[in-house]
Amino acid sequence: MKFTGLLPIINGFDATGEPLIIAGPCGAESREQVLATASELHKEGISIFRAGVWKPRTKPGGFEGVGEKALPWLKEVKKITGMHIATETANAEHLKLAIRSGVDIVWIGARTVANPFAVQEIADAWKELDCDDKHEIGFLIKNPVNTDIELWIGAFERLYTAGIRRLGAVHRGFSSYGATAYRNPPEWRIPIEFNRRFPEIPLICDPSHISGRRDIVPNIAQQAINLNFSGLMIEVHCNPERALSDSEQQLTPSQLKSLLLSLKRPSNMPNPNIELDGLRNEIDILDDRLIDILAKRMEVSRAIGILKMKNGIPVIQNERYRKLITDRAELASDAGLDPAFIKKILSVIHEESVKLQLDSKLR
Ligand code: PEP
Ligand code: MN
């Protein structure tokens, strides 16, 4: 595949080497909210404004976007500020309406990318569009919710085959089961592998949907810049506390300003450690998960301790402990780990559990 990339949309991007910044609210909620946020972002020098018009929600009842009636508000942003406007499209109808309203960049969301029928429908709709400037429209493809690089690439192939050349990839993390330090933990090795296979496609990071919490957005943004991502898509709202969706992860325009000022730019030299940085990030994330899991295990252990105490069962039960160690050692060995290593870890965990169950506060 040969791409022109998304970058030609931004004049001078290549010359300055600055990351491409796409910012704006999770959702367009009202004309006032859209215009207020856009005008503050414009003052900060942001040139691409994002706002979701149609919002895919995990469950019914959430804010599903105001729909089509928000498109004139985006158009107004473009007219007043000269910013490029971007929104999410999840089907053919969305695409047609967005393009008719002068949307410059559309993004295909993580849930839509996981559905090849929907991606194909969008590709076909673009192909059927009868307007000269359709080749100018940029398409950002978010990674699918699951860690399937081929599914992500498949979406690019569908758009490419339809004739779309102005493309960018967005890493927004992946769904995971249970509580983690992130809303959608990043898996840096996937965008890194994507970039290895398609170096001409600009890689953008969405630290907002990865983080789920505004306080860690800057850290994820910096990690992406360290990994040579071309840009960032960040959710910014003029009043995040009152946002109708993703309130906890949106920044104020001035928080975005501080984030951008604090970003350390990598040198223009190619980074020989890019792979090392990616792997280290992965270790950091796995360690976070280990800590989450250990904390949960201790909670369960504590509940067991209370039950034992209420029923007069002794804290230590050798038979159960022996069986636990043997079973886990076998599992570890099947997973390619040294059983002695896992025995050592389990014995330390068990020791801590016993200590917790004997804890005087429990008795
Ligand atoms: C969004 O960017 O508003 C969005 C819904 O993102 P994602 O598809 O990554 O969840
Ligand atoms: Mn959002």
PDB file of C-alpha atoms in Angstrom, residues 51-279:
ATOM      1  CA  ALA A  51     -15.806  16.846  18.587  1.00  0.00           C
ATOM      2  CA  GLY A  52     -17.918  13.700  18.540  1.00  0.00           C
ATOM      3  CA  VAL A  53     -21.301  14.259  16.952  1.00  0.00           C
ATOM      4  CA  TRP A  54     -22.417  10.622  17.180  1.00  0.00           C
ATOM      5  CA  LYS A  55     -21.083   8.870  20.283  1.00  0.00           C
ATOM      6  CA  PRO A  56     -20.955   5.076  20.464  1.00  0.00           C
ATOM      7  CA  ARG A  57     -21.847   4.165  24.040  1.00  0.00           C
ATOM      8  CA  THR A  58     -21.110   0.878  25.755  1.00  0.00           C
ATOM      9  CA  LYS A  59     -24.620   0.762  27.203  1.00  0.00           C
ATOM     10  CA  PRO A  60     -27.843   2.518  26.223  1.00  0.00           C
ATOM     11  CA  GLY A  61     -28.743   5.520  28.298  1.00  0.00           C
ATOM     12  CA  GLY A  62     -25.397   7.314  28.040  1.00  0.00           C
ATOM     13  CA  PHE A  63     -24.918  10.525  26.088  1.00  0.00           C
ATOM     14  CA  GLU A  64     -25.087   9.400  22.470  1.00  0.00           C
ATOM     15  CA  GLY A  65     -24.160  12.759  21.002  1.00  0.00           C
ATOM     16  CA  VAL A  66     -26.619  15.321  19.722  1.00  0.00           C
ATOM     17  CA  GLY A  67     -26.260  13.975  16.179  1.00  0.00           C
ATOM     18  CA  GLU A  68     -26.569  15.821  12.928  1.00  0.00           C
ATOM     19  CA  LYS A  69     -27.643  19.120  14.485  1.00  0.00           C
ATOM     20  CA  ALA A  70     -24.089  19.567  15.849  1.00  0.00           C
ATOM     21  CA  LEU A  71     -22.588  19.667  12.348  1.00  0.00           C
ATOM     22  CA  PRO A  72     -23.442  23.364  11.741  1.00  0.00           C
ATOM     23  CA  TRP A  73     -21.643  24.189  15.034  1.00  0.00           C
ATOM     24  CA  LEU A  74     -18.480  22.535  13.715  1.00  0.00           C
ATOM     25  CA  LYS A  75     -18.910  24.354  10.440  1.00  0.00           C
ATOM     26  CA  GLU A  76     -19.096  27.602  12.385  1.00  0.00           C
ATOM     27  CA  VAL A  77     -15.850  26.747  14.187  1.00  0.00           C
ATOM     28  CA  LYS A  78     -14.193  26.286  10.828  1.00  0.00           C
ATOM     29  CA  LYS A  79     -15.604  29.550   9.517  1.00  0.00           C
ATOM     30  CA  ILE A  80     -14.739  31.655  12.567  1.00  0.00           C
ATOM     31  CA  THR A  81     -11.353  30.212  13.521  1.00  0.00           C
ATOM     32  CA  GLY A  82     -10.120  28.621  10.299  1.00  0.00           C
ATOM     33  CA  MET A  83      -9.398  25.431  12.222  1.00  0.00           C
ATOM     34  CA  HIS A  84      -9.787  22.075  10.524  1.00  0.00           C
ATOM     35  CA  ILE A  85     -12.689  20.113  11.945  1.00  0.00           C
ATOM     36  CA  ALA A  86     -12.782  16.422  12.807  1.00  0.00           C
ATOM     37  CA  THR A  87     -15.523  14.069  13.908  1.00  0.00           C
ATOM     38  CA  GLU A  88     -16.240  10.362  14.284  1.00  0.00           C
ATOM     39  CA  THR A  89     -18.202   8.494  11.640  1.00  0.00           C
ATOM     40  CA  ALA A  90     -19.506   5.005  12.239  1.00  0.00           C
ATOM     41  CA  ASN A  91     -21.579   4.409   9.115  1.00  0.00           C
ATOM     42  CA  ALA A  92     -22.238   5.613   5.561  1.00  0.00           C
ATOM     43  CA  GLU A  93     -24.852   8.149   6.630  1.00  0.00           C
ATOM     44  CA  HIS A  94     -22.500   9.776   9.161  1.00  0.00           C
ATOM     45  CA  LEU A  95     -19.797  10.045   6.526  1.00  0.00           C
ATOM     46  CA  LYS A  96     -22.059  11.686   3.950  1.00  0.00           C
ATOM     47  CA  LEU A  97     -23.473  14.167   6.452  1.00  0.00           C
ATOM     48  CA  ALA A  98     -20.035  15.032   7.867  1.00  0.00           C
ATOM     49  CA  ILE A  99     -18.498  15.613   4.468  1.00  0.00           C
ATOM     50  CA  ARG A 100     -21.451  17.690   3.354  1.00  0.00           C
ATOM     51  CA  SER A 101     -20.788  19.927   6.384  1.00  0.00           C
ATOM     52  CA  GLY A 102     -17.166  20.499   5.491  1.00  0.00           C
ATOM     53  CA  VAL A 103     -15.564  18.089   7.969  1.00  0.00           C
ATOM     54  CA  ASP A 104     -11.857  17.820   7.060  1.00  0.00           C
ATOM     55  CA  ILE A 105     -10.916  14.731   9.035  1.00  0.00           C
ATOM     56  CA  VAL A 106     -13.093  11.833  10.053  1.00  0.00           C
ATOM     57  CA  TRP A 107     -12.061   9.202  12.514  1.00  0.00           C
ATOM     58  CA  ILE A 108     -13.317   5.668  12.727  1.00  0.00           C
ATOM     59  CA  GLY A 109     -13.714   4.695  16.366  1.00  0.00           C
ATOM     60  CA  ALA A 110     -12.337   1.641  18.122  1.00  0.00           C
ATOM     61  CA  ARG A 111     -15.681  -0.148  18.268  1.00  0.00           C
ATOM     62  CA  THR A 112     -16.392   0.503  14.578  1.00  0.00           C
ATOM     63  CA  VAL A 113     -12.929  -0.637  13.465  1.00  0.00           C
ATOM     64  CA  ALA A 114     -13.652  -3.965  15.176  1.00  0.00           C
ATOM     65  CA  ASN A 115     -16.570  -4.419  12.757  1.00  0.00           C
ATOM     66  CA  PRO A 116     -15.404  -5.065   9.169  1.00  0.00           C
ATOM     67  CA  PHE A 117     -18.954  -4.623   7.787  1.00  0.00           C
ATOM     68  CA  ALA A 118     -19.127  -1.089   9.161  1.00  0.00           C
ATOM     69  CA  VAL A 119     -15.633  -0.193   7.895  1.00  0.00           C
ATOM     70  CA  GLN A 120     -16.498  -1.548   4.446  1.00  0.00           C
ATOM     71  CA  GLU A 121     -19.734   0.447   4.457  1.00  0.00           C
ATOM     72  CA  ILE A 122     -17.759   3.641   5.136  1.00  0.00           C
ATOM     73  CA  ALA A 123     -15.206   2.801   2.434  1.00  0.00           C
ATOM     74  CA  ASP A 124     -17.993   2.148  -0.085  1.00  0.00           C
ATOM     75  CA  ALA A 125     -19.791   5.351   0.880  1.00  0.00           C
ATOM     76  CA  TRP A 126     -16.613   7.377   0.280  1.00  0.00           C
ATOM     77  CA  LYS A 127     -16.145   5.699  -3.099  1.00  0.00           C
ATOM     78  CA  GLU A 128     -19.660   6.630  -4.140  1.00  0.00           C
ATOM     79  CA  LEU A 129     -19.302  10.271  -3.072  1.00  0.00           C
ATOM     80  CA  ASP A 130     -19.582  12.604  -5.969  1.00  0.00           C
ATOM     81  CA  CYS A 131     -17.381  15.546  -4.987  1.00  0.00           C
ATOM     82  CA  ASP A 132     -14.004  16.645  -6.299  1.00  0.00           C
ATOM     83  CA  ASP A 133     -12.395  17.352  -2.976  1.00  0.00           C
ATOM     84  CA  LYS A 134     -13.131  13.992  -1.378  1.00  0.00           C
ATOM     85  CA  HIS A 135      -9.450  13.070  -1.752  1.00  0.00           C
ATOM     86  CA  GLU A 136      -8.596  15.919   0.612  1.00  0.00           C
ATOM     87  CA  ILE A 137     -10.465  14.321   3.499  1.00  0.00           C
ATOM     88  CA  GLY A 138      -8.237  12.709   6.098  1.00  0.00           C
ATOM     89  CA  PHE A 139      -9.214   9.426   7.707  1.00  0.00           C
ATOM     90  CA  LEU A 140      -7.938   8.458  11.129  1.00  0.00           C
ATOM     91  CA  ILE A 141      -8.358   4.830  12.039  1.00  0.00           C
ATOM     92  CA  LYS A 142      -8.299   4.050  15.732  1.00  0.00           C
ATOM     93  CA  ASN A 143      -7.001   0.685  16.834  1.00  0.00           C
ATOM     94  CA  PRO A 144      -9.844  -1.794  17.390  1.00  0.00           C
ATOM     95  CA  VAL A 145     -10.889  -2.431  21.002  1.00  0.00           C
ATOM     96  CA  ASN A 146      -9.107  -5.794  20.971  1.00  0.00           C
ATOM     97  CA  THR A 147      -5.373  -6.306  20.456  1.00  0.00           C
ATOM     98  CA  ASP A 148      -5.652  -7.512  16.869  1.00  0.00           C
ATOM     99  CA  ILE A 149      -3.164  -5.724  14.614  1.00  0.00           C
ATOM    100  CA  GLU A 150      -4.420  -7.549  11.513  1.00  0.00           C
ATOM    101  CA  LEU A 151      -7.963  -6.269  12.113  1.00  0.00           C
ATOM    102  CA  TRP A 152      -6.547  -2.746  12.404  1.00  0.00           C
ATOM    103  CA  ILE A 153      -4.541  -3.163   9.195  1.00  0.00           C
ATOM    104  CA  GLY A 154      -7.601  -4.723   7.536  1.00  0.00           C
ATOM    105  CA  ALA A 155      -9.491  -1.456   8.092  1.00  0.00           C
ATOM    106  CA  PHE A 156      -6.667   0.439   6.318  1.00  0.00           C
ATOM    107  CA  GLU A 157      -6.812  -2.032   3.438  1.00  0.00           C
ATOM    108  CA  ARG A 158     -10.568  -1.531   3.072  1.00  0.00           C
ATOM    109  CA  LEU A 159     -10.216   2.271   2.880  1.00  0.00           C
ATOM    110  CA  TYR A 160      -7.139   2.065   0.693  1.00  0.00           C
ATOM    111  CA  THR A 161      -8.831  -0.274  -1.775  1.00  0.00           C
ATOM    112  CA  ALA A 162     -11.714   2.206  -2.037  1.00  0.00           C
ATOM    113  CA  GLY A 163      -9.174   4.867  -3.095  1.00  0.00           C
ATOM    114  CA  ILE A 164      -8.560   6.714   0.188  1.00  0.00           C
ATOM    115  CA  ARG A 165      -4.928   7.749   0.561  1.00  0.00           C
ATOM    116  CA  ARG A 166      -4.889  10.364   3.297  1.00  0.00           C
ATOM    117  CA  LEU A 167      -4.706   8.136   6.331  1.00  0.00           C
ATOM    118  CA  GLY A 168      -3.480   8.188   9.921  1.00  0.00           C
ATOM    119  CA  ALA A 169      -3.480   5.586  12.706  1.00  0.00           C
ATOM    120  CA  VAL A 170      -4.540   6.291  16.291  1.00  0.00           C
ATOM    121  CA  HIS A 171      -3.440   4.244  19.270  1.00  0.00           C
ATOM    122  CA  ARG A 172      -6.128   4.595  21.970  1.00  0.00           C
ATOM    123  CA  GLY A 173      -5.322   1.564  24.107  1.00  0.00           C
ATOM    124  CA  PHE A 174      -7.203  -1.725  24.341  1.00  0.00           C
ATOM    125  CA  SER A 175     -10.097  -2.987  26.422  1.00  0.00           C
ATOM    126  CA  SER A 176      -9.194  -5.181  29.350  1.00  0.00           C
ATOM    127  CA  TYR A 177     -11.114  -7.140  31.918  1.00  0.00           C
ATOM    128  CA  GLY A 178     -11.242  -5.850  35.475  1.00  0.00           C
ATOM    129  CA  ALA A 179      -9.810  -2.707  36.996  1.00  0.00           C
ATOM    130  CA  THR A 180      -6.430  -1.512  35.737  1.00  0.00           C
ATOM    131  CA  ALA A 181      -4.473   1.663  36.178  1.00  0.00           C
ATOM    132  CA  TYR A 182      -5.771   2.768  32.770  1.00  0.00           C
ATOM    133  CA  ARG A 183      -9.175   2.878  31.158  1.00  0.00           C
ATOM    134  CA  ASN A 184      -7.761   1.237  28.030  1.00  0.00           C
ATOM    135  CA  PRO A 185      -4.218   0.061  28.761  1.00  0.00           C
ATOM    136  CA  PRO A 186      -1.751   0.895  25.989  1.00  0.00           C
ATOM    137  CA  GLU A 187       0.074  -1.932  24.255  1.00  0.00           C
ATOM    138  CA  TRP A 188       2.891   0.043  22.701  1.00  0.00           C
ATOM    139  CA  ARG A 189       4.350  -2.912  20.866  1.00  0.00           C
ATOM    140  CA  ILE A 190       1.257  -2.953  18.604  1.00  0.00           C
ATOM    141  CA  PRO A 191       1.580   0.619  17.247  1.00  0.00           C
ATOM    142  CA  ILE A 192       5.351   0.079  17.101  1.00  0.00           C
ATOM    143  CA  GLU A 193       4.828  -2.998  14.946  1.00  0.00           C
ATOM    144  CA  PHE A 194       2.260  -1.069  12.894  1.00  0.00           C
ATOM    145  CA  ASN A 195       4.804   1.701  12.343  1.00  0.00           C
ATOM    146  CA  ARG A 196       7.463  -0.827  11.351  1.00  0.00           C
ATOM    147  CA  ARG A 197       5.151  -2.203   8.672  1.00  0.00           C
ATOM    148  CA  PHE A 198       3.700   1.130   7.509  1.00  0.00           C
ATOM    149  CA  PRO A 199       6.240   3.831   8.340  1.00  0.00           C
ATOM    150  CA  GLU A 200       4.565   6.305   5.977  1.00  0.00           C
ATOM    151  CA  ILE A 201       1.288   6.340   7.934  1.00  0.00           C
ATOM    152  CA  PRO A 202       1.387   8.971  10.684  1.00  0.00           C
ATOM    153  CA  LEU A 203       0.899   7.457  14.093  1.00  0.00           C
ATOM    154  CA  ILE A 204      -1.140   9.464  16.559  1.00  0.00           C
ATOM    155  CA  CYS A 205      -1.778   8.702  20.213  1.00  0.00           C
ATOM    156  CA  ASP A 206      -5.042   9.342  22.036  1.00  0.00           C
ATOM    157  CA  PRO A 207      -3.855   9.556  25.658  1.00  0.00           C
ATOM    158  CA  SER A 208      -7.340  10.578  26.834  1.00  0.00           C
ATOM    159  CA  HIS A 209      -9.051   7.273  26.076  1.00  0.00           C
ATOM    160  CA  ILE A 210      -5.988   5.336  27.230  1.00  0.00           C
ATOM    161  CA  SER A 211      -5.911   7.140  30.579  1.00  0.00           C
ATOM    162  CA  GLY A 212      -9.541   7.653  31.466  1.00  0.00           C
ATOM    163  CA  ARG A 213      -8.254  10.152  34.077  1.00  0.00           C
ATOM    164  CA  ARG A 214      -6.998  13.627  33.307  1.00  0.00           C
ATOM    165  CA  ASP A 215      -4.094  13.464  35.787  1.00  0.00           C
ATOM    166  CA  ILE A 216      -2.280  10.776  33.813  1.00  0.00           C
ATOM    167  CA  VAL A 217      -2.967  12.157  30.335  1.00  0.00           C
ATOM    168  CA  PRO A 218       0.329  14.157  30.246  1.00  0.00           C
ATOM    169  CA  ASN A 219       2.381  11.099  31.186  1.00  0.00           C
ATOM    170  CA  ILE A 220       0.886   8.973  28.401  1.00  0.00           C
ATOM    171  CA  ALA A 221       1.262  11.856  25.943  1.00  0.00           C
ATOM    172  CA  GLN A 222       4.963  12.097  26.822  1.00  0.00           C
ATOM    173  CA  GLN A 223       5.422   8.347  26.420  1.00  0.00           C
ATOM    174  CA  ALA A 224       3.913   8.577  22.931  1.00  0.00           C
ATOM    175  CA  ILE A 225       6.228  11.451  21.997  1.00  0.00           C
ATOM    176  CA  ASN A 226       9.207   9.454  23.344  1.00  0.00           C
ATOM    177  CA  LEU A 227       8.132   6.675  21.020  1.00  0.00           C
ATOM    178  CA  ASN A 228       8.205   9.057  18.042  1.00  0.00           C
ATOM    179  CA  PHE A 229       4.464   9.284  17.505  1.00  0.00           C
ATOM    180  CA  SER A 230       3.617  12.031  14.991  1.00  0.00           C
ATOM    181  CA  GLY A 231       0.827  13.544  17.020  1.00  0.00           C
ATOM    182  CA  LEU A 232      -1.723  13.495  19.807  1.00  0.00           C
ATOM    183  CA  MET A 233      -5.494  13.539  19.908  1.00  0.00           C
ATOM    184  CA  ILE A 234      -6.552  14.963  23.256  1.00  0.00           C
ATOM    185  CA  GLU A 235     -10.008  15.546  24.694  1.00  0.00           C
ATOM    186  CA  VAL A 236     -10.457  19.128  25.878  1.00  0.00           C
ATOM    187  CA  HIS A 237     -13.657  20.696  27.192  1.00  0.00           C
ATOM    188  CA  CYS A 238     -14.323  24.274  28.276  1.00  0.00           C
ATOM    189  CA  ASN A 239     -15.872  22.880  31.469  1.00  0.00           C
ATOM    190  CA  PRO A 240     -14.816  19.225  31.912  1.00  0.00           C
ATOM    191  CA  GLU A 241     -16.666  18.787  35.211  1.00  0.00           C
ATOM    192  CA  ARG A 242     -19.941  19.349  33.401  1.00  0.00           C
ATOM    193  CA  ALA A 243     -19.124  17.293  30.300  1.00  0.00           C
ATOM    194  CA  LEU A 244     -21.893  14.910  29.268  1.00  0.00           C
ATOM    195  CA  SER A 245     -19.399  12.157  28.395  1.00  0.00           C
ATOM    196  CA  ASP A 246     -15.867  11.259  29.511  1.00  0.00           C
ATOM    197  CA  SER A 247     -15.910  14.032  32.074  1.00  0.00           C
ATOM    198  CA  GLU A 248     -13.027  12.544  34.101  1.00  0.00           C
ATOM    199  CA  GLN A 249     -10.535  12.431  31.268  1.00  0.00           C
ATOM    200  CA  GLN A 250     -11.093  15.785  29.580  1.00  0.00           C
ATOM    201  CA  LEU A 251      -8.656  18.643  30.134  1.00  0.00           C
ATOM    202  CA  THR A 252      -9.409  22.332  30.241  1.00  0.00           C
ATOM    203  CA  PRO A 253      -7.810  24.372  27.437  1.00  0.00           C
ATOM    204  CA  SER A 254      -5.301  25.753  29.930  1.00  0.00           C
ATOM    205  CA  GLN A 255      -4.406  22.238  31.121  1.00  0.00           C
ATOM    206  CA  LEU A 256      -3.759  21.359  27.487  1.00  0.00           C
ATOM    207  CA  LYS A 257      -1.541  24.411  27.214  1.00  0.00           C
ATOM    208  CA  SER A 258       0.512  23.291  30.235  1.00  0.00           C
ATOM    209  CA  LEU A 259       0.725  19.766  28.857  1.00  0.00           C
ATOM    210  CA  LEU A 260       2.054  21.014  25.525  1.00  0.00           C
ATOM    211  CA  LEU A 261       4.531  23.328  27.223  1.00  0.00           C
ATOM    212  CA  SER A 262       5.818  20.515  29.401  1.00  0.00           C
ATOM    213  CA  LEU A 263       6.202  18.004  26.542  1.00  0.00           C
ATOM    214  CA  LYS A 264       9.819  17.150  25.932  1.00  0.00           C
ATOM    215  CA  ARG A 265      10.471  16.795  22.216  1.00  0.00           C
ATOM    216  CA  PRO A 266      12.736  14.001  21.124  1.00  0.00           C
ATOM    217  CA  SER A 267      15.761  15.115  19.126  1.00  0.00           C
ATOM    218  CA  ASN A 268      15.314  15.033  15.387  1.00  0.00           C
ATOM    219  CA  MET A 269      17.749  12.149  15.222  1.00  0.00           C
ATOM    220  CA  PRO A 270      16.141   8.775  14.692  1.00  0.00           C
ATOM    221  CA  ASN A 271      15.834   7.139  18.081  1.00  0.00           C
ATOM    222  CA  PRO A 272      17.839   3.900  18.157  1.00  0.00           C
ATOM    223  CA  ASN A 273      16.129   2.990  21.421  1.00  0.00           C
ATOM    224  CA  ILE A 274      12.585   3.167  20.141  1.00  0.00           C
ATOM    225  CA  GLU A 275      12.111  -0.558  20.549  1.00  0.00           C
ATOM    226  CA  LEU A 276      13.703  -0.541  23.995  1.00  0.00           C
ATOM    227  CA  ASP A 277      11.429   2.322  25.102  1.00  0.00           C
ATOM    228  CA  GLY A 278       8.414   0.413  23.840  1.00  0.00           C
ATOM    229  CA  LEU A 279       9.371  -2.709  25.719  1.00  0.00           C
TER     230      LEU A 279
END
